[in-house]
mmCIF file of C-alpha atoms in Angstrom:
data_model
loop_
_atom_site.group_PDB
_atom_site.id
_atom_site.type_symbol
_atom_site.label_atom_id
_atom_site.label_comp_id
_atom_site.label_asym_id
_atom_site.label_seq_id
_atom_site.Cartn_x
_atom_site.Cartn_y
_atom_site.Cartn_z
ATOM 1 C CA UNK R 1 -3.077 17.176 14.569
ATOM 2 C CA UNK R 2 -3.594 15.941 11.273
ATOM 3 C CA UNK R 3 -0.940 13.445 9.764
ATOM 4 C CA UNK R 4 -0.416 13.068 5.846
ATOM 5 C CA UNK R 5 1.491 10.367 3.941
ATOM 6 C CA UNK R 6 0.832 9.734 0.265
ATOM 7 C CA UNK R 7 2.698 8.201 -2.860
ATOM 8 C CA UNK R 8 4.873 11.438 -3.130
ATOM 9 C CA UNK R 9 7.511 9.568 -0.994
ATOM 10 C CA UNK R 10 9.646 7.531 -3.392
ATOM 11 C CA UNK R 11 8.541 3.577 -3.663
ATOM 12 C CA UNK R 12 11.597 1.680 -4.892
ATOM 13 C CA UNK R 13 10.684 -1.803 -6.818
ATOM 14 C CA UNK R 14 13.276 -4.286 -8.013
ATOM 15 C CA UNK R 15 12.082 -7.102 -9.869
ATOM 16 C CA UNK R 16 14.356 -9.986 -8.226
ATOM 17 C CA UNK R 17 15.725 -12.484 -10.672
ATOM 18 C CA UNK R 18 19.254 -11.858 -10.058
ATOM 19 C CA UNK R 19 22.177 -11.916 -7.410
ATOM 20 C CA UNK R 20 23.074 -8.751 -8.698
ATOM 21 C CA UNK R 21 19.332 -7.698 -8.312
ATOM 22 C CA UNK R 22 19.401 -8.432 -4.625
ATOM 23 C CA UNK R 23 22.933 -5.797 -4.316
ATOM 24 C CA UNK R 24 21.072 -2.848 -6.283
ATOM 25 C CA UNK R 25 18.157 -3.428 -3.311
ATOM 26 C CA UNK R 26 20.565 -4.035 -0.848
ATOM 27 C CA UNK R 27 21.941 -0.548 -1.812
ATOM 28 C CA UNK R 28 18.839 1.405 -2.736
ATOM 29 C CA UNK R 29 17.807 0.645 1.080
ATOM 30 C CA UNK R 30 20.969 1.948 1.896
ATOM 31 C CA UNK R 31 20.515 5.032 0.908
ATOM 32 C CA UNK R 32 17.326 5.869 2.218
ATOM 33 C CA UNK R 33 18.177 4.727 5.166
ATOM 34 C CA UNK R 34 21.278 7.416 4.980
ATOM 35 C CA UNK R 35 18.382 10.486 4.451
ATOM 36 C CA UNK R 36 16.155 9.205 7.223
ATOM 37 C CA UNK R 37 19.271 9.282 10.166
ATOM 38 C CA UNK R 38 19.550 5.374 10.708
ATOM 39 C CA UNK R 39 22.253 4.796 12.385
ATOM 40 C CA UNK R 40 25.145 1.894 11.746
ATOM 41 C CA UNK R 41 22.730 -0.704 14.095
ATOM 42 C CA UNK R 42 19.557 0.207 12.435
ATOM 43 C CA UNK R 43 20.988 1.004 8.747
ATOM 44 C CA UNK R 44 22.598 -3.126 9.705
ATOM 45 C CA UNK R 45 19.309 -4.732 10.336
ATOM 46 C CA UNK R 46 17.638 -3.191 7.308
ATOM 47 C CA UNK R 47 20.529 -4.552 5.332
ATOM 48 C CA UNK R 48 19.653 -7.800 6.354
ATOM 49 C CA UNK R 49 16.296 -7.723 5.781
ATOM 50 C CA UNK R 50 16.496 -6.586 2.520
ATOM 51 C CA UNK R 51 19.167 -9.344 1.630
ATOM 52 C CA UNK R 52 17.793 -12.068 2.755
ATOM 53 C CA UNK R 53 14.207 -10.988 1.536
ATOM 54 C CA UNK R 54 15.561 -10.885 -2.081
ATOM 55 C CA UNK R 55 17.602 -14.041 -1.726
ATOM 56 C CA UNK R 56 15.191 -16.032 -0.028
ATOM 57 C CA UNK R 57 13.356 -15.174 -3.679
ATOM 58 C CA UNK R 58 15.883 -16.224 -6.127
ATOM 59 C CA UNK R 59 16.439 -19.517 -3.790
ATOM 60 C CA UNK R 60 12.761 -20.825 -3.795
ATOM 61 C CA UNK R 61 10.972 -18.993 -6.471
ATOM 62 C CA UNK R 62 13.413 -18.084 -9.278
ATOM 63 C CA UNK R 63 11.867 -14.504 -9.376
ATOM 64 C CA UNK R 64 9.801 -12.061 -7.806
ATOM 65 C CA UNK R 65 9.550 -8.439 -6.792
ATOM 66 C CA UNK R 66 11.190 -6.211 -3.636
ATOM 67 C CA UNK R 67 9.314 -2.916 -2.578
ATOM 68 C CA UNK R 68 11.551 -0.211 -0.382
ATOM 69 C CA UNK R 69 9.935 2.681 0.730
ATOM 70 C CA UNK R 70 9.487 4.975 4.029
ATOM 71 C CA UNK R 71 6.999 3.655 6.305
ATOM 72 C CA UNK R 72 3.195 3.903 5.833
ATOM 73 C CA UNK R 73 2.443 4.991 8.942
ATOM 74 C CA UNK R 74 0.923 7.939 9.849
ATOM 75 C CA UNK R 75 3.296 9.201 12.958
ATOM 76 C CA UNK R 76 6.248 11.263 12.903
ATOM 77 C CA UNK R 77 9.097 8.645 13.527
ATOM 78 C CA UNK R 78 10.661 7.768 10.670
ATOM 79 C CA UNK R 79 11.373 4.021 9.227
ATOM 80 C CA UNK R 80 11.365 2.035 5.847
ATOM 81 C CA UNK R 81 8.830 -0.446 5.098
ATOM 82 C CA UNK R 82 10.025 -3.697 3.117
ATOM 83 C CA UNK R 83 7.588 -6.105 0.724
ATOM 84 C CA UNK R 84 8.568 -8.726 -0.923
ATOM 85 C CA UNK R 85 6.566 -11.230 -2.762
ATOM 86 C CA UNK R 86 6.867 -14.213 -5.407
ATOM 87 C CA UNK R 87 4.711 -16.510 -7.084
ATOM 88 C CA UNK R 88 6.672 -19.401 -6.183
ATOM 89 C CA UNK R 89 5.500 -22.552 -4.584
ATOM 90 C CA UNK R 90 4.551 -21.693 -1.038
ATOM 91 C CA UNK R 91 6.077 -22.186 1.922
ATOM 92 C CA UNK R 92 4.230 -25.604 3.351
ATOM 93 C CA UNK R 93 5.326 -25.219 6.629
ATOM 94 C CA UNK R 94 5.967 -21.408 7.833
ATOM 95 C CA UNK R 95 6.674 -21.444 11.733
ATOM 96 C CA UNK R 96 8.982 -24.269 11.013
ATOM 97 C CA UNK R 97 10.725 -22.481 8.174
ATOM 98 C CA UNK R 98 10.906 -19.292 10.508
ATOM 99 C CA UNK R 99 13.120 -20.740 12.982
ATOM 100 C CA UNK R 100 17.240 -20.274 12.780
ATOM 101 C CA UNK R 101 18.922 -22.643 11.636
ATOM 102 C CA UNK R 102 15.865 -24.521 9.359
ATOM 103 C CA UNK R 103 16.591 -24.364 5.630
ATOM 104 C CA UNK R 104 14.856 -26.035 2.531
ATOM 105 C CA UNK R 105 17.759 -25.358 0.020
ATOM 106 C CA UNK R 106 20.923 -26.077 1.643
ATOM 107 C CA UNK R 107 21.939 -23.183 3.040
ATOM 108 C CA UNK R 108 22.782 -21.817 6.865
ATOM 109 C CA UNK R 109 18.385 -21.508 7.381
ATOM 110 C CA UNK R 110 18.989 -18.141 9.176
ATOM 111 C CA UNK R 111 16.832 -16.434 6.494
ATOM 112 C CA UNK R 112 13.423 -16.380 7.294
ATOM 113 C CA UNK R 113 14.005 -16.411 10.673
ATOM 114 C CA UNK R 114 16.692 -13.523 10.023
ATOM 115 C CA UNK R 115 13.555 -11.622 8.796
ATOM 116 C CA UNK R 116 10.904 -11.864 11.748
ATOM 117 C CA UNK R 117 14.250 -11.001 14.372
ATOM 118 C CA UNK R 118 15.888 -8.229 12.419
ATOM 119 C CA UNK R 119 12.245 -6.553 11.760
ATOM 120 C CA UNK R 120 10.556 -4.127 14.314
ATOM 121 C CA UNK R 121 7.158 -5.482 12.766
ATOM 122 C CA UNK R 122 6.430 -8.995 10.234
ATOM 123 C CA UNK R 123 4.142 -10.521 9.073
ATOM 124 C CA UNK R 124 3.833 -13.083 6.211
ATOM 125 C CA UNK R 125 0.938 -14.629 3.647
ATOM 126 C CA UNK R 126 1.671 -18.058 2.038
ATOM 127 C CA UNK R 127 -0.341 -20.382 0.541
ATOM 128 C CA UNK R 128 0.627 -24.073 -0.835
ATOM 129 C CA UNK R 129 1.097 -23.590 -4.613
ATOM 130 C CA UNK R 130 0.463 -19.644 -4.208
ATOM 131 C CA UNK R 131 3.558 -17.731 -3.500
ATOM 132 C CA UNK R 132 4.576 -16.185 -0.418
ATOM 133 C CA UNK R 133 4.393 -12.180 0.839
ATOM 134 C CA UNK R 134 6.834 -10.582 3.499
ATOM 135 C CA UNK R 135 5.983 -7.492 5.097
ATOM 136 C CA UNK R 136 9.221 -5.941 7.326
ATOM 137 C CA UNK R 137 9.227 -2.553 9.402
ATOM 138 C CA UNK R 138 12.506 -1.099 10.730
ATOM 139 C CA UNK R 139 12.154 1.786 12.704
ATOM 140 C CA UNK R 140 15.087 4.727 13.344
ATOM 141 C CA UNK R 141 14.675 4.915 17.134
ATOM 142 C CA UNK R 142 13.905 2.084 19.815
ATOM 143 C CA UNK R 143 10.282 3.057 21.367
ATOM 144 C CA UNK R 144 7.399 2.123 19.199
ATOM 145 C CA UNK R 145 5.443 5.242 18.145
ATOM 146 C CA UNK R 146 2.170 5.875 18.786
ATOM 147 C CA UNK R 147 0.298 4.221 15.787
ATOM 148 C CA UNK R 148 -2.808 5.953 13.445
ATOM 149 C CA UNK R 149 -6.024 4.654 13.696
ATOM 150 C CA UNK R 150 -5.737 3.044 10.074
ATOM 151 C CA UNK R 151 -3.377 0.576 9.077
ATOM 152 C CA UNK R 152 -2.246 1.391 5.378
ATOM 153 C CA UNK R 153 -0.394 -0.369 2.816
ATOM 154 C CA UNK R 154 -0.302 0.826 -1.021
ATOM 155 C CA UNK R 155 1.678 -0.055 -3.621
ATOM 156 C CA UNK R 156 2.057 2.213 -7.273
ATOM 157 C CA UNK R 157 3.602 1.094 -10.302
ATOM 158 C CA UNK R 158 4.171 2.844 -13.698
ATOM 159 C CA UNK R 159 3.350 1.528 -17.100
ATOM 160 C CA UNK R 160 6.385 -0.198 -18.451
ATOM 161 C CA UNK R 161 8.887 1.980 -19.658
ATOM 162 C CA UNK R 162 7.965 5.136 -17.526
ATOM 163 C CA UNK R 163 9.379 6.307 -14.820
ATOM 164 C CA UNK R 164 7.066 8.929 -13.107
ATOM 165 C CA UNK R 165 3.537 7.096 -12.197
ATOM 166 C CA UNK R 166 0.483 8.246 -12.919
ATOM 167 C CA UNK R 167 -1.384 6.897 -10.179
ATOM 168 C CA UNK R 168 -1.057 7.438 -6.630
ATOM 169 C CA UNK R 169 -2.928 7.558 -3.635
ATOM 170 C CA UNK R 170 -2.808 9.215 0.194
ATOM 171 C CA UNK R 171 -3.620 8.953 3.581
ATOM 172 C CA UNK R 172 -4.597 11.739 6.193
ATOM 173 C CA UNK R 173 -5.501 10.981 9.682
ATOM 174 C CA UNK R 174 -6.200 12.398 13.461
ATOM 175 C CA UNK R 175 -8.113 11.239 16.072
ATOM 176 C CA UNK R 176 -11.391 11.582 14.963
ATOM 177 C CA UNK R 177 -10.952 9.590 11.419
ATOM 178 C CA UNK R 178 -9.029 9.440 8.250
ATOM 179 C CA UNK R 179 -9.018 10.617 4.763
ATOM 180 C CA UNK R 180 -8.033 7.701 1.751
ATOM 181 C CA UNK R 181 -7.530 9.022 -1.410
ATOM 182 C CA UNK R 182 -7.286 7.010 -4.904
ATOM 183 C CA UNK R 183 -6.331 9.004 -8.050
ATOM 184 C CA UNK R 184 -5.265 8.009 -11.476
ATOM 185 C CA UNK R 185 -4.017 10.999 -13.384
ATOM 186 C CA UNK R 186 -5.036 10.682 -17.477
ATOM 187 C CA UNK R 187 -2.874 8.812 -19.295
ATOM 188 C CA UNK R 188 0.418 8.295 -18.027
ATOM 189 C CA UNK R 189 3.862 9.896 -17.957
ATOM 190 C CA UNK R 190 4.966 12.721 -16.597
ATOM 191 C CA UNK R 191 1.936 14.843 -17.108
ATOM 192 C CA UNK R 192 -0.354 11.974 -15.403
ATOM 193 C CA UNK R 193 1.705 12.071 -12.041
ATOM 194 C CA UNK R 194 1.718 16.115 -12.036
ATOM 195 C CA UNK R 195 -2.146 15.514 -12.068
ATOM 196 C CA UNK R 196 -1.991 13.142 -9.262
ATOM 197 C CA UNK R 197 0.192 15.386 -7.410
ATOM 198 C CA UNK R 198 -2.867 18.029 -7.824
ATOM 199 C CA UNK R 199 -5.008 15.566 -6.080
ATOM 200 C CA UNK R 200 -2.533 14.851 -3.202
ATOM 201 C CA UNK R 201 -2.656 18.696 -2.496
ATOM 202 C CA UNK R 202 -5.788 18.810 -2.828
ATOM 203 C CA UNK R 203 -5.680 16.777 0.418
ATOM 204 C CA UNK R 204 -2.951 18.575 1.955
ATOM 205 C CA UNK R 205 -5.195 21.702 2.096
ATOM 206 C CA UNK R 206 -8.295 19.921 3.396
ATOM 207 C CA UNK R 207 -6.711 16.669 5.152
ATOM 208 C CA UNK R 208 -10.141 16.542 7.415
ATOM 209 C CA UNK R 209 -13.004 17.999 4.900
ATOM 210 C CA UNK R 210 -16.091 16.256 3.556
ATOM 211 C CA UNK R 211 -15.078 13.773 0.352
ATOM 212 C CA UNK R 212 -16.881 16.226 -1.952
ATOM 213 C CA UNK R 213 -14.934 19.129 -0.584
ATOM 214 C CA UNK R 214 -12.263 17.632 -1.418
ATOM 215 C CA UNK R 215 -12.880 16.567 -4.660
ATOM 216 C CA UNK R 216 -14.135 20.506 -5.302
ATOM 217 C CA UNK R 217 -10.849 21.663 -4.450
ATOM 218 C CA UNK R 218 -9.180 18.926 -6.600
ATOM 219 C CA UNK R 219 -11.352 20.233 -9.469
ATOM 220 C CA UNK R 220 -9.957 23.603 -8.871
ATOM 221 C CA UNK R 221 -6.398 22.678 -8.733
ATOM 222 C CA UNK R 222 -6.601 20.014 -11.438
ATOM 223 C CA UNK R 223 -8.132 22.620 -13.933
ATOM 224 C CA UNK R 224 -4.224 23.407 -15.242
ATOM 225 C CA UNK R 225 -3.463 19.544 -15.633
ATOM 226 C CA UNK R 226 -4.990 16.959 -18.122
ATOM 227 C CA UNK R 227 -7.784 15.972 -14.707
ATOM 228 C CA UNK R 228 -8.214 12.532 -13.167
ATOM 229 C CA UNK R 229 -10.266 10.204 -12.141
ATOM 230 C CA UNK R 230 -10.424 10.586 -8.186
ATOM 231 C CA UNK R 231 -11.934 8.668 -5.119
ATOM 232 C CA UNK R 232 -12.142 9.943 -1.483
ATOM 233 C CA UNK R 233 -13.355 8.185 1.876
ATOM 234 C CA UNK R 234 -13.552 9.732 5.211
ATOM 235 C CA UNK R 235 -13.919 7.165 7.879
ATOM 236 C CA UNK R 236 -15.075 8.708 11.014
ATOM 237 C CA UNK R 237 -14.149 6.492 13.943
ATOM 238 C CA UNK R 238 -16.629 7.876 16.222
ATOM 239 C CA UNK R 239 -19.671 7.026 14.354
ATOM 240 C CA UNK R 240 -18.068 4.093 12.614
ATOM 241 C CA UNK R 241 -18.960 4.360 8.697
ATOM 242 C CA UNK R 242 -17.023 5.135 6.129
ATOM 243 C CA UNK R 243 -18.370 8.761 3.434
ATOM 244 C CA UNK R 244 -17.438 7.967 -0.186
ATOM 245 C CA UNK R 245 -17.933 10.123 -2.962
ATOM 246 C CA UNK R 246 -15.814 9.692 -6.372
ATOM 247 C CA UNK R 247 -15.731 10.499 -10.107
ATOM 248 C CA UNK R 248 -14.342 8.090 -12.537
ATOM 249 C CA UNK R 249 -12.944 4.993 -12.486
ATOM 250 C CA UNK R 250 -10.845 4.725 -9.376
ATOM 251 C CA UNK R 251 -12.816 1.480 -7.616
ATOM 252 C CA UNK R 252 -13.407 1.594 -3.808
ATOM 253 C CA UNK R 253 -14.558 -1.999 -2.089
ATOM 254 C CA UNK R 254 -15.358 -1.665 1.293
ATOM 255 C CA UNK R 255 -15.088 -5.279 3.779
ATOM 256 C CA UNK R 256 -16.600 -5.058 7.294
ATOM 257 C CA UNK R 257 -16.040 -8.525 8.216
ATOM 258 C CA UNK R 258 -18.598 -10.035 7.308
ATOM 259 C CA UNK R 259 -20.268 -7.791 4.251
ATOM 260 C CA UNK R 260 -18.324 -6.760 1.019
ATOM 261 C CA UNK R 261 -19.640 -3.329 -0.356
ATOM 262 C CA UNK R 262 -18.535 -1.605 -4.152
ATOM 263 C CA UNK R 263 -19.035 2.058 -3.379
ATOM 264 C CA UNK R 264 -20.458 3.800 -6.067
ATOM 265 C CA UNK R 265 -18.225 6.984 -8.140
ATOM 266 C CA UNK R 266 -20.040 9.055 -10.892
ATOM 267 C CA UNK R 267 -18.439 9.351 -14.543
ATOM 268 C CA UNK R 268 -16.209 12.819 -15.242
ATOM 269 C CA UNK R 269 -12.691 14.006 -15.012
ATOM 270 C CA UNK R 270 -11.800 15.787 -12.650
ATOM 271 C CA UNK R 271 -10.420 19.335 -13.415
ATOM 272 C CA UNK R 272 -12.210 19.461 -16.546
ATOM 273 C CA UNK R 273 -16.344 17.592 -16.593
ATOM 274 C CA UNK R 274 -17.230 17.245 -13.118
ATOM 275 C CA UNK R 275 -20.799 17.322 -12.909
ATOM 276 C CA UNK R 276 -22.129 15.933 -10.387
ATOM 277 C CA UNK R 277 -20.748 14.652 -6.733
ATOM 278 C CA UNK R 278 -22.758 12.972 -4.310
ATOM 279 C CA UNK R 279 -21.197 11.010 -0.842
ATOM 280 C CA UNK R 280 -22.478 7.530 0.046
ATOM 281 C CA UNK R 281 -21.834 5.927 3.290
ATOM 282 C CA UNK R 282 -21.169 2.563 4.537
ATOM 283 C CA UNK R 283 -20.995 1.007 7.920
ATOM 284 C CA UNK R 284 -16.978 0.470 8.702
ATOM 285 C CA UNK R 285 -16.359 -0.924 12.393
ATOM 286 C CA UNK R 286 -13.086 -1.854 13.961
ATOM 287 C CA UNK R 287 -11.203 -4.168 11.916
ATOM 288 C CA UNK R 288 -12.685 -3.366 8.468
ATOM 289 C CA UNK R 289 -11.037 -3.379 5.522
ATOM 290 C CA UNK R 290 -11.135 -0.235 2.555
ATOM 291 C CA UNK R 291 -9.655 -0.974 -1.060
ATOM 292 C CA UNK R 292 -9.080 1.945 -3.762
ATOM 293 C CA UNK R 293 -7.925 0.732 -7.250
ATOM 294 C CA UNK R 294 -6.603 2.360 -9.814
ATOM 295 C CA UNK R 295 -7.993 1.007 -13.401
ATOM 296 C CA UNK R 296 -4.304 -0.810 -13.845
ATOM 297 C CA UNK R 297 -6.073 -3.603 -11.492
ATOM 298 C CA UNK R 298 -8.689 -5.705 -12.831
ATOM 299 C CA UNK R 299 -12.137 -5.895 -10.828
ATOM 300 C CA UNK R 300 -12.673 -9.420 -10.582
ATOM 301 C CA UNK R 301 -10.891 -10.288 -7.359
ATOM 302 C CA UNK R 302 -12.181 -11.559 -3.887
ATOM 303 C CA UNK R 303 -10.522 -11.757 -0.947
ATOM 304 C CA UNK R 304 -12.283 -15.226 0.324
ATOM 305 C CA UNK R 305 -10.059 -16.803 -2.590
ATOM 306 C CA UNK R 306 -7.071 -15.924 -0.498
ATOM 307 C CA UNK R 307 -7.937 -17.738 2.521
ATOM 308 C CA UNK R 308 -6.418 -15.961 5.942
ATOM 309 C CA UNK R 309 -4.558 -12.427 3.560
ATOM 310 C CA UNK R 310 -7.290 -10.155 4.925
ATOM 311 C CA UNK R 311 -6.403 -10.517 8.302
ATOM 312 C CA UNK R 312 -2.910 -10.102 7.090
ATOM 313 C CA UNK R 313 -1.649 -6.522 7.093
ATOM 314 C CA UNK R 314 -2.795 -4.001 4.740
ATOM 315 C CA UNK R 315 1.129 -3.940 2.946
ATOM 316 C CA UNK R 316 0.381 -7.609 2.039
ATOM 317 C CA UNK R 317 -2.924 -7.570 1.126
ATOM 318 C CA UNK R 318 -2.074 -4.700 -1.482
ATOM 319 C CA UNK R 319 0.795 -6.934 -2.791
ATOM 320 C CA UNK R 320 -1.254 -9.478 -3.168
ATOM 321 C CA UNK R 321 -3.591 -7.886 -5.450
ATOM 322 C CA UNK R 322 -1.180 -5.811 -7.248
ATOM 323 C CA UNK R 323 0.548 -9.212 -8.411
ATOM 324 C CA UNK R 324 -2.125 -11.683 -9.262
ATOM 325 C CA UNK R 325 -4.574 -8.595 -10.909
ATOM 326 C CA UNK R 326 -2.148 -5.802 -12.562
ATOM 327 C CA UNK R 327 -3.242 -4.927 -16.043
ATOM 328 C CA UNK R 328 0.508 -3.910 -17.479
ATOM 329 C CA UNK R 329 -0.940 -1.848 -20.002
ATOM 330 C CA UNK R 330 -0.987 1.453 -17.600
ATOM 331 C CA UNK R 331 0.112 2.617 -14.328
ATOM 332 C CA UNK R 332 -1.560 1.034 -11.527
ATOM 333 C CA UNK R 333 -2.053 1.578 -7.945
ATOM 334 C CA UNK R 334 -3.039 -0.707 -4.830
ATOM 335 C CA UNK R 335 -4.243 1.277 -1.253
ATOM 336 C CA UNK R 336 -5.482 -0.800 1.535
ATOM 337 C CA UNK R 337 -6.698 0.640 4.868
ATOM 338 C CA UNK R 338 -7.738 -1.168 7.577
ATOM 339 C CA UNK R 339 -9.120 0.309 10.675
ATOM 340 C CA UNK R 340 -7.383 -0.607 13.826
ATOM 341 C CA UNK R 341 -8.904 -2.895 16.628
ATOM 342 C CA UNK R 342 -8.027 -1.027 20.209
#
């Protein structure tokens, strides 16, 4: 049975700089936590985790961004998924500054510590001098659900001043493998995001198809919008490599471990000059790591700079990038896959 999440699912970001910032995220988690069925207990810990992610912020980095949205899973349970991440000064010490009762600014200390309790999954990136990254899972029900074979984290963010993104990206997966898809809609606005949307469906129809299929039927569906530039990887677990095929300027880096790979997409638009679509492949083993960019991120990152984030998980890692190599002169969007060690 094929599984299908994707940027349609609202993302909620609150740039944190505020008290009053960390109430409007306090609230916005709230409410989705109302439409997924959380009960009082549950809807309680997210709470918590969203308040003291957002205030440990404003207490020792003076600003920084919160990301609410429903998990990035791949399995049926619902949950939310919190990131939050700064560019403050680091947190020198972590496992110290995780336990109850430890504080740095005067306060009770319960914070960081409230985060790793209250949180069916954490995890956390910090570097001296670098900032600091949260990543916080609470699920609606009590058994753990049967995870995907990809870990994914992706982040989307609109040009300034726009609401609807054009960028946006999805994930399909079974047992055999999983479909990533990175597409960046022309332009932005409105229009832009109802060619994204074309792509996601595009997936929808064939969530276990060849790359170029896929893209074909994009081309189809796109043909009514102003087209995109797309991106598509199929990992197939059993043979361990990764199919690419892409047109335009959606980047895809592929990290086995030990080897860092560009995969290589063909100029066009998709739904209007598509000429010419040819796959690639690349080995991707247990534990490797897939990156699709939108052209909102600059190219010139690396990984190695950010010693011990890509053994992080794939929320962080996307954070990460979207914060130290956003453009802010379009939309942009961050996907980060990493295939599961069993």
């Amino acid at each position: 049975m094929e599984t299908l999440i994707s940027s349609l699912s609202p993302q909620l970001n609150f740039s944190v700089t505020h008290a009053s910032d960390v109430a409007a995220a306090r609230r916005a988690g709230q409410k989705l936590a109302d439409s997924l069925g959380f009960d009082d207990v549950q809807a309680g810990r997210l709470a918590i985790v969203i308040t003291e992610a957002a205030t440990n912020i404003l207490k020792h980095a003076g600003e920084g961004t919160v990301t609410i949205m429903r998990t990035q899973s791949g399995v049926a349970m619902p949950g939310v998924d919190v990131v939050a991440v700064d560019n403050g000064p680091g947190i020198g010490d972590l496992e110290f500054s995780l336990r109850d009762g430890i504080s740095t600014a005067g306060t009770a200390g319960t914070g960081l510590g409230a985060l790793r309790r209250q949180s069916d999954e954490f995890d956390v990136w910090t570097r001296h001098g670098r900032g600091a990254a949260f990543f916080m899972r609470v699920w609606r029900g009590t058994t753990p659900p049967e995870p995907c074979g990809m870990e994914v984290g992706a982040l989307c963010t609109p040009l300034a001043g726009e609401e609807a993104c054009g960028d946006g990206w999805a994930v399909s997966c079974n047992l055999d493998g999983a479909t990533l898809l990175g597409v960046d809609g022309l332009g932005h606005g409105p229009e832009a995001a109802k060619a994204a949307a074309g792509a996601i469906q595009a997936l929808e129809q064939r969530p276990a198809a060849l790359p170029s299929e896929v893209l074909h039927t994009a081309h189809d569906l796109l043909r009514i919008t102003r087209g995109a530039a797309l991106s598509v990887a199929r990992v197939d677990y059993g043979v361990g490599e990764v199919r690419f095929a892409g047109i335009g300027n959606v980047n895809a880096i592929v990290h086995d471990g030990t080897v860092r790979r560009a995969l290589v997409s063909h100029n066009g638009i998709v739904g209007h000059n598509m000429r010419k679509v040819q796959e690639f492949t690349a080995p991707f083993p247990p534990g490797a790591l897939c990156v699709l960019t939108s052209d909102g991120i600059q190219t010139q990152w690396d990984l190695d700079d950010y010693p011990g984030l890509r053994a992080r998980a794939p929320a962080l890692v996307a954070a990460i990038l979207m914060r130290d190599f956003i453009r802010r002169r379009d939309d942009a969007m961050v996907l980060v896959a990493r295939r599961r060690i069993t």
